[in-house]
PDB file of C-alpha atoms in Angstrom:
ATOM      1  CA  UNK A   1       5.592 -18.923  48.786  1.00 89.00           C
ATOM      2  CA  UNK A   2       7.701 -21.656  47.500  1.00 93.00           C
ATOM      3  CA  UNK A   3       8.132 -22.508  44.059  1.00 95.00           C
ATOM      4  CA  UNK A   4       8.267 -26.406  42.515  1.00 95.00           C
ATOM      5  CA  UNK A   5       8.664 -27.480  39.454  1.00 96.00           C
ATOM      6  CA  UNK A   6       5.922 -30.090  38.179  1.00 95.00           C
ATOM      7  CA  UNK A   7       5.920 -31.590  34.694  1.00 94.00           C
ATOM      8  CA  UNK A   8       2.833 -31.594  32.255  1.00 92.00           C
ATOM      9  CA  UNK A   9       2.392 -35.051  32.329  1.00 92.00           C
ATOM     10  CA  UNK A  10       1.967 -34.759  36.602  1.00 92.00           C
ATOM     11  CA  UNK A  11      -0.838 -32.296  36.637  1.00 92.00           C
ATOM     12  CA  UNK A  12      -4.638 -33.615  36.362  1.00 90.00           C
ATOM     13  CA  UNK A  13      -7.430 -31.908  34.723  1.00 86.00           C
ATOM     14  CA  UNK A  14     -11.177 -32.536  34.737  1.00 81.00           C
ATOM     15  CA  UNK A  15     -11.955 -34.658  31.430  1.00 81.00           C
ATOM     16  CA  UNK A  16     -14.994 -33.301  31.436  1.00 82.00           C
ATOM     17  CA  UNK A  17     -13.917 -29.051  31.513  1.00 83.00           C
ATOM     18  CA  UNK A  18     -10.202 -29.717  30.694  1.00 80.00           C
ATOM     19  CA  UNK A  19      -9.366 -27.578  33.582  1.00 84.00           C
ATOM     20  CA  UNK A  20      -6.196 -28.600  35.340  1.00 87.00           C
ATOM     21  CA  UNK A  21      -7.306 -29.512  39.323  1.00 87.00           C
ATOM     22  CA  UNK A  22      -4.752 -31.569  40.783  1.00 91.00           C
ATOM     23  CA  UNK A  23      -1.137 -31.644  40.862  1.00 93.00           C
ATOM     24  CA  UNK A  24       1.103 -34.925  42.051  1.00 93.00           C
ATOM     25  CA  UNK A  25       4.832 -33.731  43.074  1.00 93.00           C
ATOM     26  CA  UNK A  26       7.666 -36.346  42.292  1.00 92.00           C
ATOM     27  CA  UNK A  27      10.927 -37.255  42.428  1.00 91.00           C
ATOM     28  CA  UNK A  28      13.304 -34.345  44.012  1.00 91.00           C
ATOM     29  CA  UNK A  29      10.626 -32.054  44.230  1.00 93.00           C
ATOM     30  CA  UNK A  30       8.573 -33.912  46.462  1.00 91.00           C
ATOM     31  CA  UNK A  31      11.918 -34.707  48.329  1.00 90.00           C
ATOM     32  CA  UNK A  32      12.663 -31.024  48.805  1.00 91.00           C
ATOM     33  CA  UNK A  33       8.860 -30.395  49.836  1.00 90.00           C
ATOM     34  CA  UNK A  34       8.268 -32.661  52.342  1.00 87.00           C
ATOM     35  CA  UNK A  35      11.837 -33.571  53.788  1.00 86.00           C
ATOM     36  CA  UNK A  36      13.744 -30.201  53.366  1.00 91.00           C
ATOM     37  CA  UNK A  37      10.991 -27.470  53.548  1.00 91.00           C
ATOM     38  CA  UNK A  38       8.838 -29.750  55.466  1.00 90.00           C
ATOM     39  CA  UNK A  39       5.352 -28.669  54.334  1.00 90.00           C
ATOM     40  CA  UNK A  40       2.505 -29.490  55.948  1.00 89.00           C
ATOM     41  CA  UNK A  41      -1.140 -30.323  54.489  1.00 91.00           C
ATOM     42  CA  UNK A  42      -3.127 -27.032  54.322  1.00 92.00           C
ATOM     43  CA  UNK A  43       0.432 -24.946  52.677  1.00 93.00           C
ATOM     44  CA  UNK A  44      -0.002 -23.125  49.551  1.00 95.00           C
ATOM     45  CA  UNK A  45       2.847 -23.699  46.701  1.00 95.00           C
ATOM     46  CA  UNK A  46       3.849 -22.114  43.658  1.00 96.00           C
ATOM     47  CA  UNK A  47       4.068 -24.503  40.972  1.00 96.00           C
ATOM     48  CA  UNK A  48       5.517 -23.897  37.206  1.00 96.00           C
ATOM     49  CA  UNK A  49       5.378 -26.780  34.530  1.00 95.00           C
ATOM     50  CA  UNK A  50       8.318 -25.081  32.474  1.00 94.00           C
ATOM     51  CA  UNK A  51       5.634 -24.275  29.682  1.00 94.00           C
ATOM     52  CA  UNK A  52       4.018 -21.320  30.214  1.00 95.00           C
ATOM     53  CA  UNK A  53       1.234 -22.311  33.698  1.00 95.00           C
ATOM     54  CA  UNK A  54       1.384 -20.892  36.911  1.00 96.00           C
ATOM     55  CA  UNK A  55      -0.496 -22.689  39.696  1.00 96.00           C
ATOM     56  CA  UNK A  56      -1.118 -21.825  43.323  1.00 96.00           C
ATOM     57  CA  UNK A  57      -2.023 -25.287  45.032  1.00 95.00           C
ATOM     58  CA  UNK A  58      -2.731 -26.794  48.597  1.00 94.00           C
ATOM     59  CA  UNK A  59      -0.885 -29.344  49.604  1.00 93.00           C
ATOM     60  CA  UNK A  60      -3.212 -31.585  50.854  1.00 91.00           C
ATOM     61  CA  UNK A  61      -3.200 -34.812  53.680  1.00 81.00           C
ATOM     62  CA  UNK A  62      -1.053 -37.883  52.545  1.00 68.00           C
ATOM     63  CA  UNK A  63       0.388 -40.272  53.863  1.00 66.00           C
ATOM     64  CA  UNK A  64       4.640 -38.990  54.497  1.00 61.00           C
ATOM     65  CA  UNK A  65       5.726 -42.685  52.974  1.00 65.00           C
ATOM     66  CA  UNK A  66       4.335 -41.629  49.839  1.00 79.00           C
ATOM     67  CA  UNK A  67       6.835 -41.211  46.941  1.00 85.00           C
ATOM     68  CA  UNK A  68       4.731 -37.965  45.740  1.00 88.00           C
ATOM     69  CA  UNK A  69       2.750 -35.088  47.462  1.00 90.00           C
ATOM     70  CA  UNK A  70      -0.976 -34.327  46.023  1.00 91.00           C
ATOM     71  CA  UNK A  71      -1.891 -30.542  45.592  1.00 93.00           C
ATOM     72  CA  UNK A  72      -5.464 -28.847  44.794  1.00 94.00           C
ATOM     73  CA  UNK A  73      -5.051 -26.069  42.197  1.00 94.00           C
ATOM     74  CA  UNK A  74      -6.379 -23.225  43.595  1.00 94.00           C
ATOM     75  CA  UNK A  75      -5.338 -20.526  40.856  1.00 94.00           C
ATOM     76  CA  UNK A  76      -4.109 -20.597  37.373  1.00 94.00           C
ATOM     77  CA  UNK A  77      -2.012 -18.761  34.990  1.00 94.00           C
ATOM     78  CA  UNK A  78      -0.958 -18.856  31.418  1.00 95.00           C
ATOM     79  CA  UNK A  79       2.221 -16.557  30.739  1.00 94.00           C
ATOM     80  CA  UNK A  80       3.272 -16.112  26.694  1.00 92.00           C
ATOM     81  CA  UNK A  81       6.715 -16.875  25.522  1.00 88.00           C
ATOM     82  CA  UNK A  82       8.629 -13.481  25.954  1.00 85.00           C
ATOM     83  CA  UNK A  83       9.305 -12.029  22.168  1.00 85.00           C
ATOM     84  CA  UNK A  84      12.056 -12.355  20.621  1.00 89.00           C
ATOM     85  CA  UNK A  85      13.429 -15.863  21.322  1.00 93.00           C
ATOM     86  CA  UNK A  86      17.074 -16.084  22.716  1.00 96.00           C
ATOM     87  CA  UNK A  87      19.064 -19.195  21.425  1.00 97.00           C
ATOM     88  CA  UNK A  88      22.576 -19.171  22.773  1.00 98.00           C
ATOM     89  CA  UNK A  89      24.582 -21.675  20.744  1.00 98.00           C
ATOM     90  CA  UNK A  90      27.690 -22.098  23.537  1.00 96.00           C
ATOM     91  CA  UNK A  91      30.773 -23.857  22.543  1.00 95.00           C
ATOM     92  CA  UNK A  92      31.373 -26.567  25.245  1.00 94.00           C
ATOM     93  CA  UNK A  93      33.679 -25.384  27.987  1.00 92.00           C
ATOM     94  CA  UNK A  94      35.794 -27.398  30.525  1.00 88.00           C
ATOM     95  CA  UNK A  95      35.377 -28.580  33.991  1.00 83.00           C
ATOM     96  CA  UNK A  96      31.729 -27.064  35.169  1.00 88.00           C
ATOM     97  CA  UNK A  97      31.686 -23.660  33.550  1.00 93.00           C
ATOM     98  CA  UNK A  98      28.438 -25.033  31.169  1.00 95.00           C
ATOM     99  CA  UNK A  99      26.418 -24.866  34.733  1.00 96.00           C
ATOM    100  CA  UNK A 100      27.063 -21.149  35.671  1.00 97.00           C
ATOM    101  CA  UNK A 101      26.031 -20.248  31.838  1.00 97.00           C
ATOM    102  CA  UNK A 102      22.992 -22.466  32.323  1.00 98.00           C
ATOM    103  CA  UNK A 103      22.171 -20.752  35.830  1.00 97.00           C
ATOM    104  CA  UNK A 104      23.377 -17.254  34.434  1.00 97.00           C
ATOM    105  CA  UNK A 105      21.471 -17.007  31.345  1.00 97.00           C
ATOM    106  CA  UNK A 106      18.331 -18.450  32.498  1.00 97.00           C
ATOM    107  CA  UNK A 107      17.885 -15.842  35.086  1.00 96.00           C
ATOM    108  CA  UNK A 108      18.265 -13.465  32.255  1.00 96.00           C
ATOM    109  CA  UNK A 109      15.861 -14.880  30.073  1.00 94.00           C
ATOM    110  CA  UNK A 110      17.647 -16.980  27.632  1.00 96.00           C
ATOM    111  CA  UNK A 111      14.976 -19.322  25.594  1.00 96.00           C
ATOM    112  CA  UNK A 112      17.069 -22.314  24.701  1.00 96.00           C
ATOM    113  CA  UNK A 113      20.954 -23.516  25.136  1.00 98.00           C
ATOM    114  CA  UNK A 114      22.741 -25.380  22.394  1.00 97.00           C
ATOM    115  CA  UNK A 115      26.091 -26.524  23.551  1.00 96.00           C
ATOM    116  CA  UNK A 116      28.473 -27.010  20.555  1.00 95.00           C
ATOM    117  CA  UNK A 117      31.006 -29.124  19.264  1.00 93.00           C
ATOM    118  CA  UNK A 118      33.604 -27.133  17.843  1.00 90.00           C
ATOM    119  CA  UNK A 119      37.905 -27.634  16.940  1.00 88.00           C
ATOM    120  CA  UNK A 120      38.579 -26.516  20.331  1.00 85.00           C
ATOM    121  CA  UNK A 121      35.985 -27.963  21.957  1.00 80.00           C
ATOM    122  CA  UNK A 122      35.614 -31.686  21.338  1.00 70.00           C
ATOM    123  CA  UNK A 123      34.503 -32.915  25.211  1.00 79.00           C
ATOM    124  CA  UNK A 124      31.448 -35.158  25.142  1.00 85.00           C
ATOM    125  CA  UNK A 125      28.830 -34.966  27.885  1.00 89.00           C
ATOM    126  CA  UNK A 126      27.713 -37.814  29.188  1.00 90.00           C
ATOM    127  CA  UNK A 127      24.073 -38.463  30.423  1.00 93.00           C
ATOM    128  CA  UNK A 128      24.626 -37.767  33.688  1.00 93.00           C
ATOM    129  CA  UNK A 129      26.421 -34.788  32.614  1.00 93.00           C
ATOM    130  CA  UNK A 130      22.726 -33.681  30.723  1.00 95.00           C
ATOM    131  CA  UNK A 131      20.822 -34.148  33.884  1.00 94.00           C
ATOM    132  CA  UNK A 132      23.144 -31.981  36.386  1.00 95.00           C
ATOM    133  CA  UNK A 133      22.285 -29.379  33.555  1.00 96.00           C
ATOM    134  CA  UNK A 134      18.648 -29.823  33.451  1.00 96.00           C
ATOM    135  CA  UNK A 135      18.309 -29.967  37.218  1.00 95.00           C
ATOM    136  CA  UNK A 136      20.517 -26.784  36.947  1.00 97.00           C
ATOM    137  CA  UNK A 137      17.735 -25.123  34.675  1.00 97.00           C
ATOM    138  CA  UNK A 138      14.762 -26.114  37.099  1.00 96.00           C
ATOM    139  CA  UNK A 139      16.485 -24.532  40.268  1.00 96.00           C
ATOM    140  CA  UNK A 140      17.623 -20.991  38.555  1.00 97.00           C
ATOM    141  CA  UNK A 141      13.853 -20.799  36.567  1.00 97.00           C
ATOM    142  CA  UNK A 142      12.695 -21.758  40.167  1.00 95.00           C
ATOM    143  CA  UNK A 143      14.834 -18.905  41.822  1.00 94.00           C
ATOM    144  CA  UNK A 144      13.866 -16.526  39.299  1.00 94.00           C
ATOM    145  CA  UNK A 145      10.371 -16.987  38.869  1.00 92.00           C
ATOM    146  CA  UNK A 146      10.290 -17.517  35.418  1.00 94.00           C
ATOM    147  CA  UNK A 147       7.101 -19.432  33.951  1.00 95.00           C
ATOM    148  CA  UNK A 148       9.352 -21.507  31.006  1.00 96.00           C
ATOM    149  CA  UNK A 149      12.163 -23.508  31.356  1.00 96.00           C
ATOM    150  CA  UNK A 150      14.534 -22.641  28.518  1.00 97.00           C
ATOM    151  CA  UNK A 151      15.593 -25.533  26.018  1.00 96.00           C
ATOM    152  CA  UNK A 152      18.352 -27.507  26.959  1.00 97.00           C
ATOM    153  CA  UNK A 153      19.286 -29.158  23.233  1.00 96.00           C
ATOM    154  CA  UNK A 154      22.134 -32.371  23.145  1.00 95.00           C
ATOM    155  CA  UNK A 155      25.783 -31.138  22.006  1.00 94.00           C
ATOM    156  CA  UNK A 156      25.493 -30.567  18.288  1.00 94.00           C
ATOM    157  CA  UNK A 157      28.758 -30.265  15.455  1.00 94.00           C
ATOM    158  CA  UNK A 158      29.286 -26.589  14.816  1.00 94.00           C
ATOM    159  CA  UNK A 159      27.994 -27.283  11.179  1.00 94.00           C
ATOM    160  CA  UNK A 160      24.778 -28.971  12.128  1.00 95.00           C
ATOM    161  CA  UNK A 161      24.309 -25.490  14.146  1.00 95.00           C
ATOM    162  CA  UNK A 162      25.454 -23.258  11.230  1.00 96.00           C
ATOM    163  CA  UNK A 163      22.477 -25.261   8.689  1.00 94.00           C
ATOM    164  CA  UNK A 164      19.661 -23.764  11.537  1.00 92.00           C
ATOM    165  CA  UNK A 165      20.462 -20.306  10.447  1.00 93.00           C
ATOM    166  CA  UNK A 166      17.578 -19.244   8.232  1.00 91.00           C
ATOM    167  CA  UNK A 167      14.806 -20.001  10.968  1.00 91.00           C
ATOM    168  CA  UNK A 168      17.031 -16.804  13.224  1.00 94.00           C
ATOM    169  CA  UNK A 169      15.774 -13.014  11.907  1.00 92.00           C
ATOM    170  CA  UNK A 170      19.488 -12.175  13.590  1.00 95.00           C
ATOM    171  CA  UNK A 171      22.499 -13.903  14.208  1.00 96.00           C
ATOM    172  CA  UNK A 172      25.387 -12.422  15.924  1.00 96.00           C
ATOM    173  CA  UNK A 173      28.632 -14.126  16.744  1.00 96.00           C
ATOM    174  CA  UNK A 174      30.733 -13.179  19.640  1.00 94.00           C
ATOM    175  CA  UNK A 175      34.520 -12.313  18.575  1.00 85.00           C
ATOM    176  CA  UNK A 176      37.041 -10.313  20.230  1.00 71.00           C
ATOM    177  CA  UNK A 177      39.713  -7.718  18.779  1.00 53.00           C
ATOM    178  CA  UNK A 178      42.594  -9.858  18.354  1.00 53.00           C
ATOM    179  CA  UNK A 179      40.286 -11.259  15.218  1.00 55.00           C
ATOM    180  CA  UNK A 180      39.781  -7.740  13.674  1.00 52.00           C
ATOM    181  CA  UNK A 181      42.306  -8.638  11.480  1.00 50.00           C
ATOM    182  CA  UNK A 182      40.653 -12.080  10.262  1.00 55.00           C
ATOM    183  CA  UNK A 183      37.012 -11.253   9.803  1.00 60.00           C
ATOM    184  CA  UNK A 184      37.015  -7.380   8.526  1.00 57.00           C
ATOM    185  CA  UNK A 185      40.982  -6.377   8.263  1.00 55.00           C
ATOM    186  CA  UNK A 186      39.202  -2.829   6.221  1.00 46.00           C
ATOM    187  CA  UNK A 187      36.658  -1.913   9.324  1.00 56.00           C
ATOM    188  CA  UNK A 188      36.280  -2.381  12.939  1.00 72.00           C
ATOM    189  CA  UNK A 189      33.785  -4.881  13.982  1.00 84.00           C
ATOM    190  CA  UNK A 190      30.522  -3.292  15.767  1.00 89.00           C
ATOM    191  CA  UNK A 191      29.855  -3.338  19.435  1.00 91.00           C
ATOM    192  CA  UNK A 192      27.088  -5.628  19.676  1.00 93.00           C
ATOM    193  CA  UNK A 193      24.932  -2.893  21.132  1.00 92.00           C
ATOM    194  CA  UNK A 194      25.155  -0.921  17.996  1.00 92.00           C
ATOM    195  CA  UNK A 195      24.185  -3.945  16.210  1.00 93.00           C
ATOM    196  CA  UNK A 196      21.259  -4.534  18.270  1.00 92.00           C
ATOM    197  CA  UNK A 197      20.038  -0.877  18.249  1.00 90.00           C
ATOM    198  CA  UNK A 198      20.179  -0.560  14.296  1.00 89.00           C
ATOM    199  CA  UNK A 199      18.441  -3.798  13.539  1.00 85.00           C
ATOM    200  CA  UNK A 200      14.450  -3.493  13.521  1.00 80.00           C
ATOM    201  CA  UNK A 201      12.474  -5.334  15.965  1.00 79.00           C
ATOM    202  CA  UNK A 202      13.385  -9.476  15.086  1.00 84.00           C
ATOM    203  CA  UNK A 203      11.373 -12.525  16.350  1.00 87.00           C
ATOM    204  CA  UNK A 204      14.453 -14.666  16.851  1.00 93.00           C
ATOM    205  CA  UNK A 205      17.861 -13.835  17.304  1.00 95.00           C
ATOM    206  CA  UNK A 206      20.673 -16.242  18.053  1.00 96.00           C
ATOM    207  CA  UNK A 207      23.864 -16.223  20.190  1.00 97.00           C
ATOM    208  CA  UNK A 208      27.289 -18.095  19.448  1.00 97.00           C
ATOM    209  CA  UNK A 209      30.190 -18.227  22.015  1.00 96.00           C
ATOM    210  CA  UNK A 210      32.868 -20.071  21.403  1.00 93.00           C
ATOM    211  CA  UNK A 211      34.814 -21.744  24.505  1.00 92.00           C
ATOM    212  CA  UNK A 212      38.095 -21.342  25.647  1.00 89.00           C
ATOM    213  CA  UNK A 213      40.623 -20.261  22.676  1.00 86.00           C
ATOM    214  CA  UNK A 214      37.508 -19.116  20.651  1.00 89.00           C
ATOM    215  CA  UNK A 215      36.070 -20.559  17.356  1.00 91.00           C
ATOM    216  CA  UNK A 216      38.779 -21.612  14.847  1.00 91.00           C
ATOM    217  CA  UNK A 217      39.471 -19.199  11.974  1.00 89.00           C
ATOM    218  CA  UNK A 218      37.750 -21.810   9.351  1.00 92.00           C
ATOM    219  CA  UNK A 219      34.561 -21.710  11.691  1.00 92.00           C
ATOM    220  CA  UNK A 220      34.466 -18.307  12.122  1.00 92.00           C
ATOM    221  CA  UNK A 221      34.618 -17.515   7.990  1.00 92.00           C
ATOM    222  CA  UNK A 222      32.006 -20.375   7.453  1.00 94.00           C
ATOM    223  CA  UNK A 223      29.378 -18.581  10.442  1.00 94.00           C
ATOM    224  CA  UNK A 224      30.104 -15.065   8.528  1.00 93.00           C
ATOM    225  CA  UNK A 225      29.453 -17.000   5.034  1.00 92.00           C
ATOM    226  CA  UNK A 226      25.932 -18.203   7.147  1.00 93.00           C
ATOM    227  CA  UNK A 227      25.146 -14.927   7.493  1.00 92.00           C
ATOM    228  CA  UNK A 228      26.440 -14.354  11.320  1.00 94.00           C
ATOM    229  CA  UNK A 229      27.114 -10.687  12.042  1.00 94.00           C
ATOM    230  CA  UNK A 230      30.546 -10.751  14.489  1.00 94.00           C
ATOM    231  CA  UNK A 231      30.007  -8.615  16.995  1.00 94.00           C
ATOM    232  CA  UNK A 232      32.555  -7.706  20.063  1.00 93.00           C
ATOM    233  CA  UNK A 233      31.446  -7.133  23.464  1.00 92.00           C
ATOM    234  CA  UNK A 234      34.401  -4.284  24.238  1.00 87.00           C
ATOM    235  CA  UNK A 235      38.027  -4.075  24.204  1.00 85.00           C
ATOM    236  CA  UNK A 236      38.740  -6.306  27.118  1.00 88.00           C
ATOM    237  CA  UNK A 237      39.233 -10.471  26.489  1.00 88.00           C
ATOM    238  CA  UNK A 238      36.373 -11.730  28.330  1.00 91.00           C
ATOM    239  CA  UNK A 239      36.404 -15.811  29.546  1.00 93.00           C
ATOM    240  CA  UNK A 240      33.645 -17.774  27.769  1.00 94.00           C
ATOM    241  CA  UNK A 241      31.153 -18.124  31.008  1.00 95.00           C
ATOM    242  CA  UNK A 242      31.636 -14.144  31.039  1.00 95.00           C
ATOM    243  CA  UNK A 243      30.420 -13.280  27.562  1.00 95.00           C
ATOM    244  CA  UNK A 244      27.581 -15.580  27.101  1.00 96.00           C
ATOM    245  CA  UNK A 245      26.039 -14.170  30.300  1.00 97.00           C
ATOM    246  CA  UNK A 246      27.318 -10.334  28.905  1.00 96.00           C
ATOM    247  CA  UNK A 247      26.088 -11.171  25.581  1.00 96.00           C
ATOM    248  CA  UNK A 248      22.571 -12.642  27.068  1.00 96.00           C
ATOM    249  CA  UNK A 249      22.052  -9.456  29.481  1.00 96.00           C
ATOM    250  CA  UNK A 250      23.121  -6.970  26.811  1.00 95.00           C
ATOM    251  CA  UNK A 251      20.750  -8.406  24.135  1.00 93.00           C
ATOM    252  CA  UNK A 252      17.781  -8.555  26.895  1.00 92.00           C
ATOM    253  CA  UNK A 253      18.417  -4.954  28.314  1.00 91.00           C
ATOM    254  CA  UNK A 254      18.273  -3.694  24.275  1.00 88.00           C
ATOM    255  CA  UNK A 255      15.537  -6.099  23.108  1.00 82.00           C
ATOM    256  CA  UNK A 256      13.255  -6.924  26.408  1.00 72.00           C
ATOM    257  CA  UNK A 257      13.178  -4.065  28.577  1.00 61.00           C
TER     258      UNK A 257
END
């Protein structure tokens, strides 16, 4: 059964029970539907609206000029927010490394994605750039059959990110061994697995990466001062699209499974 991705504000409940019984498919969706997958009336589809509902729906008999596709909701389900939250806060990276993260961690089960501005990364996506990414979200929760779509925030300054802190029950900050010396010159950093298996149960825990050439020294001191744990992923230098999807799948495996 094939899966489309349908917006709260497309799907039509009875005023009088509340219950949602129709569905209109827009935009790319209903593009992909009728002129890619070519469904007919009388199909059954999978539809998510990113929150939480699962529908099964009929497609039912319109007319093919139509710029949307109507659907009868035939089943419905509510699935809860998985627990704990995963915030990733990624330091920008060039060219289009941001869209494997984006497809990467949401097929893990990251909750939201916070790209950062940081001193060595200062690029500034554009609008267009935004929507790539959040079409990029809707096909990998699509793939993976995930009922939410994670949070896709705008870019925010490293120190806008840092003042967020208290609302996290954990915080861990990806570094690697050529900054032993920096953060704790007396004792090795912790594997982030021994972090993770010596910290009770949290609610919220959140993920920084910085992007190529790492957070600066200064940033680094002032995420520690925030009360960021550092936390290395093993002795090898890893590329920044490579540890936020490590640091994602090692967090889930510990904390989700």
């Amino acid at each position: 059964m094939h899966t489309f991705y349908v917006p709260p504000s497309q799907i039509d409940t009875d005023t009088a029970t509340g219950v949602p019984i129709a569905i209109s498919v827009r935009g790319s969706e209903h593009h992909h539907l009728r002129k890619v997958l070519r469904i007919t009336p009388g199909e059954t589809i999978r539809i998510i609206d990113g929150r939480g509902n699962v529908y099964t729906a009929e497609i039912l008999d319109t007319p093919t000029n139509r710029s949307s596709s109507e659907a009868r909701i035939h089943t419905h389900e509510f699935h809860a927010t998985p627990s704990p939250t995963l915030t990733l806060f990624q330091g920008l990276p060039k060219n289009d490394k941001m869209e494997l993260i984006l497809q990467k961690t949401t097929e893990l089960g990251v909750t939201r994605i916070v790209p950062l501005h940081s001193e060595h990364a200062l690029r500034k996506p554009s609008q267009n750039r935004y929507e790539r990414w959040h079409r990029v979200l809707i096909s990998a929760t699509k793939q993976c059959k995930r009922a939410w779509l994670p949070e896709l925030h705008k870019a925010q300054q490293f120190a806008d990110a840092l003042a967020q802190l208290e609302s996290f029950s954990l915080c861990l900050l990806l570094s690697s061994h050529t900054e032993q010396t920096f953060i704790a010159p007396h004792r090795e950093i912790q594997h982030i697995k021994a972090v993770l298996r010596e910290t009770p149960r949290t609610s919220d825990i959140a993920l920084f990466v910085g992007p190529e050439g790492g957070f600066s020294d200064q940033e680094i001191a002032a995420a520690i001062q925030n009360g960021c744990i550092p936390v290395t992923l093993g002795t090898n230098i890893l590329r920044t699209e490579t540890a936020a999807i490590v640091g994602i799948a090692v967090t889930v495996y510990e904390y989700l499974t």
